[in-house]
């Protein structure tokens, strides 16, 4: 199952409470020195909320290998450093379902569907003000970026949140709150999803 939604919408928390193995798609961000990173319009800030800041091909390859073999090597990414700091093995064992969560998860809907491994795609939505507050406090607590950067990014994302959700739903995600998302996850885990093979 794919889980997307605006930054700060509660994806990681929901994933942690889902009871499913989790693949963190944020670990597939490009490194801060990558010359292909997009910039925010009329700014020198890197646009970490643009799909171009992320390695979708590597994420799809990891999902595909997990579905085939139950194991894959994934990068370990430090958001504060904007860099990969190593690799680790993701192992889901023989479970028929796992959760791949991240801001850009909806970008993978079509490719996962073509591979025949997609069970469902959920887009968490909590409202722009709630998401702004959660995102800012989380990023500040974790020291992800400087305070001025976080404020500029937070204000921009708050204004763009409805557009972000519209894009993700257009790509095939189902917009829902936390309770509905947990219900759909439980249903999929119980075997009521569309695909019977190992699925994301």
Short mmCIF file of C-alpha atoms in Angstrom, two decimals:
data_model
loop_
_atom_site.label_atom_id
_atom_site.label_comp_id
_atom_site.label_asym_id
_atom_site.label_seq_id
_atom_site.Cartn_x
_atom_site.Cartn_y
_atom_site.Cartn_z
CA UNK A 1 0.00 0.00 0.00
CA UNK A 2 1.18 3.51 -0.80
CA UNK A 3 0.63 6.28 1.76
CA UNK A 4 1.06 9.90 0.71
CA UNK A 5 -0.12 13.31 1.89
CA UNK A 6 1.37 16.74 2.59
CA UNK A 7 4.48 16.95 4.74
CA UNK A 8 3.32 16.97 8.37
CA UNK A 9 -0.01 15.22 7.74
CA UNK A 10 0.87 12.30 10.03
CA UNK A 11 2.00 9.64 7.53
CA UNK A 12 4.90 8.31 9.60
CA UNK A 13 2.81 8.15 12.77
CA UNK A 14 0.01 6.31 11.02
CA UNK A 15 2.51 3.92 9.42
CA UNK A 16 4.04 3.19 12.82
CA UNK A 17 0.60 2.28 14.22
CA UNK A 18 -0.51 0.28 11.17
CA UNK A 19 1.06 -3.01 12.23
CA UNK A 20 2.50 -3.42 8.72
CA UNK A 21 6.14 -3.46 7.64
CA UNK A 22 7.07 0.05 6.44
CA UNK A 23 9.32 1.27 3.63
CA UNK A 24 10.31 4.92 4.24
CA UNK A 25 10.22 6.63 0.88
CA UNK A 26 11.86 9.77 2.32
CA UNK A 27 15.11 7.79 2.29
CA UNK A 28 15.09 8.09 -1.50
CA UNK A 29 15.62 11.86 -1.55
CA UNK A 30 18.53 13.04 -3.70
CA UNK A 31 21.60 14.37 -1.95
CA UNK A 32 21.87 18.11 -1.41
CA UNK A 33 24.83 18.33 -3.82
CA UNK A 34 22.90 16.80 -6.72
CA UNK A 35 22.88 19.36 -9.58
CA UNK A 36 19.45 18.17 -10.77
CA UNK A 37 17.67 19.33 -7.60
CA UNK A 38 14.83 21.79 -8.39
CA UNK A 39 14.73 25.25 -6.82
CA UNK A 40 11.80 27.21 -5.45
CA UNK A 41 10.73 29.86 -7.96
CA UNK A 42 12.56 33.17 -7.53
CA UNK A 43 14.64 31.72 -4.69
CA UNK A 44 17.90 29.91 -4.04
CA UNK A 45 16.12 27.42 -1.74
CA UNK A 46 16.05 23.80 -2.87
CA UNK A 47 12.46 22.69 -3.43
CA UNK A 48 12.37 19.51 -1.35
CA UNK A 49 8.61 19.31 -1.98
CA UNK A 50 9.02 18.88 -5.74
CA UNK A 51 9.04 15.28 -7.09
CA UNK A 52 12.29 16.13 -8.87
CA UNK A 53 14.07 16.19 -5.51
CA UNK A 54 13.49 12.47 -5.13
CA UNK A 55 14.71 9.28 -6.89
CA UNK A 56 11.49 7.64 -8.04
CA UNK A 57 13.31 4.97 -10.09
CA UNK A 58 15.23 3.72 -7.05
CA UNK A 59 12.04 3.71 -4.96
CA UNK A 60 10.16 1.63 -7.56
CA UNK A 61 13.08 -0.79 -7.82
CA UNK A 62 13.08 -1.27 -4.03
CA UNK A 63 9.30 -1.81 -3.94
CA UNK A 64 9.50 -4.30 -6.80
CA UNK A 65 12.31 -6.28 -5.15
CA UNK A 66 10.48 -6.35 -1.81
CA UNK A 67 7.40 -7.73 -3.54
CA UNK A 68 9.45 -10.40 -5.36
CA UNK A 69 11.88 -11.47 -2.66
CA UNK A 70 10.83 -9.90 0.66
CA UNK A 71 14.20 -8.13 1.02
CA UNK A 72 16.05 -5.19 -0.54
CA UNK A 73 18.84 -2.74 0.20
CA UNK A 74 17.68 0.83 0.83
CA UNK A 75 19.54 4.07 1.55
CA UNK A 76 19.61 5.70 4.98
CA UNK A 77 18.98 9.43 4.52
CA UNK A 78 19.68 12.24 6.99
CA UNK A 79 17.21 15.07 6.31
CA UNK A 80 19.21 17.57 8.38
CA UNK A 81 22.36 16.88 6.31
CA UNK A 82 20.46 16.42 3.03
CA UNK A 83 22.66 13.37 2.45
CA UNK A 84 22.67 9.60 2.41
CA UNK A 85 24.65 8.27 5.33
CA UNK A 86 24.63 4.56 4.52
CA UNK A 87 22.48 1.61 3.52
CA UNK A 88 20.41 -0.96 5.34
CA UNK A 89 18.39 -4.04 4.52
CA UNK A 90 14.61 -3.80 4.45
CA UNK A 91 13.13 -7.22 5.21
CA UNK A 92 9.37 -7.83 5.18
CA UNK A 93 9.59 -11.59 5.50
CA UNK A 94 6.64 -13.46 4.02
CA UNK A 95 4.00 -10.82 4.75
CA UNK A 96 1.53 -10.36 1.86
CA UNK A 97 1.34 -6.61 2.40
CA UNK A 98 3.58 -3.71 3.34
CA UNK A 99 3.28 0.06 3.50
CA UNK A 100 5.44 2.46 1.47
CA UNK A 101 4.99 5.97 2.89
CA UNK A 102 6.26 9.36 1.83
CA UNK A 103 5.32 12.74 0.39
CA UNK A 104 5.81 11.49 -3.18
CA UNK A 105 4.21 8.06 -2.86
CA UNK A 106 1.39 8.99 -5.26
CA UNK A 107 3.99 9.51 -7.99
CA UNK A 108 4.43 5.72 -8.00
CA UNK A 109 0.77 4.71 -8.40
CA UNK A 110 0.83 4.09 -12.16
CA UNK A 111 4.15 2.23 -12.10
CA UNK A 112 3.16 0.00 -9.16
CA UNK A 113 -0.16 -0.73 -10.83
CA UNK A 114 1.64 -1.72 -14.05
CA UNK A 115 3.85 -4.07 -12.02
CA UNK A 116 0.73 -5.65 -10.51
CA UNK A 117 1.78 -4.98 -6.92
CA UNK A 118 -0.53 -2.15 -5.83
CA UNK A 119 -3.18 -2.84 -3.19
CA UNK A 120 -4.36 0.71 -2.40
CA UNK A 121 -3.12 4.31 -2.21
CA UNK A 122 -4.14 6.65 0.61
CA UNK A 123 -3.62 10.40 0.91
CA UNK A 124 -3.80 11.75 4.46
CA UNK A 125 -5.44 15.16 4.87
CA UNK A 126 -5.74 17.10 8.15
CA UNK A 127 -6.24 20.68 6.96
CA UNK A 128 -3.61 23.33 6.13
CA UNK A 129 -3.37 24.98 9.57
CA UNK A 130 -3.08 21.70 11.48
CA UNK A 131 -0.53 20.38 9.01
CA UNK A 132 1.50 23.62 9.20
CA UNK A 133 1.71 23.42 12.98
CA UNK A 134 2.58 19.72 13.08
CA UNK A 135 5.18 20.07 10.33
CA UNK A 136 6.91 23.09 11.85
CA UNK A 137 7.11 21.62 15.36
CA UNK A 138 8.38 18.28 14.02
CA UNK A 139 11.02 19.85 11.77
CA UNK A 140 12.13 22.22 14.52
CA UNK A 141 12.39 19.38 17.05
CA UNK A 142 14.40 17.22 14.63
CA UNK A 143 16.60 20.08 13.44
CA UNK A 144 15.84 19.27 9.82
CA UNK A 145 16.68 22.73 8.43
CA UNK A 146 17.24 26.29 9.65
CA UNK A 147 14.31 28.15 11.26
CA UNK A 148 14.07 30.79 8.48
CA UNK A 149 13.98 28.01 5.86
CA UNK A 150 11.29 26.12 7.81
CA UNK A 151 9.13 29.22 8.10
CA UNK A 152 9.45 30.06 4.39
CA UNK A 153 8.72 26.46 3.44
CA UNK A 154 5.87 26.12 5.92
CA UNK A 155 4.09 29.25 4.69
CA UNK A 156 4.47 28.16 1.06
CA UNK A 157 3.22 24.63 1.75
CA UNK A 158 0.25 25.86 3.76
CA UNK A 159 -0.89 27.91 0.77
CA UNK A 160 -0.28 25.00 -1.60
CA UNK A 161 -1.77 22.17 0.47
CA UNK A 162 -5.09 21.87 -1.36
CA UNK A 163 -3.22 21.84 -4.69
CA UNK A 164 -0.89 19.10 -3.39
CA UNK A 165 -3.83 16.93 -2.33
CA UNK A 166 -5.60 17.53 -5.64
CA UNK A 167 -2.50 16.37 -7.52
CA UNK A 168 -2.12 13.25 -5.39
CA UNK A 169 -5.76 12.27 -5.79
CA UNK A 170 -5.51 12.88 -9.54
CA UNK A 171 -2.61 10.41 -9.58
CA UNK A 172 -4.86 7.80 -7.98
CA UNK A 173 -4.70 8.31 -4.21
CA UNK A 174 -7.80 8.26 -2.02
CA UNK A 175 -7.97 11.34 0.25
CA UNK A 176 -9.00 10.48 3.80
CA UNK A 177 -8.49 11.28 7.46
CA UNK A 178 -6.57 9.10 9.92
CA UNK A 179 -9.56 6.99 11.01
CA UNK A 180 -10.62 6.10 7.48
CA UNK A 181 -7.00 5.37 6.54
CA UNK A 182 -6.64 2.96 9.46
CA UNK A 183 -9.86 1.24 8.41
CA UNK A 184 -8.66 0.73 4.85
CA UNK A 185 -5.28 -0.50 6.07
CA UNK A 186 -6.97 -3.00 8.36
CA UNK A 187 -9.19 -4.21 5.54
CA UNK A 188 -6.22 -4.69 3.23
CA UNK A 189 -4.23 -6.47 5.93
CA UNK A 190 -7.15 -8.82 6.46
CA UNK A 191 -6.94 -9.87 2.82
CA UNK A 192 -9.75 -7.78 1.35
CA UNK A 193 -7.48 -5.85 -1.04
CA UNK A 194 -7.72 -6.25 -4.79
CA UNK A 195 -4.50 -8.26 -5.24
CA UNK A 196 -3.66 -11.53 -3.54
CA UNK A 197 0.11 -11.46 -4.20
CA UNK A 198 2.65 -9.58 -2.11
CA UNK A 199 1.55 -5.99 -2.52
CA UNK A 200 2.49 -2.49 -1.59
#
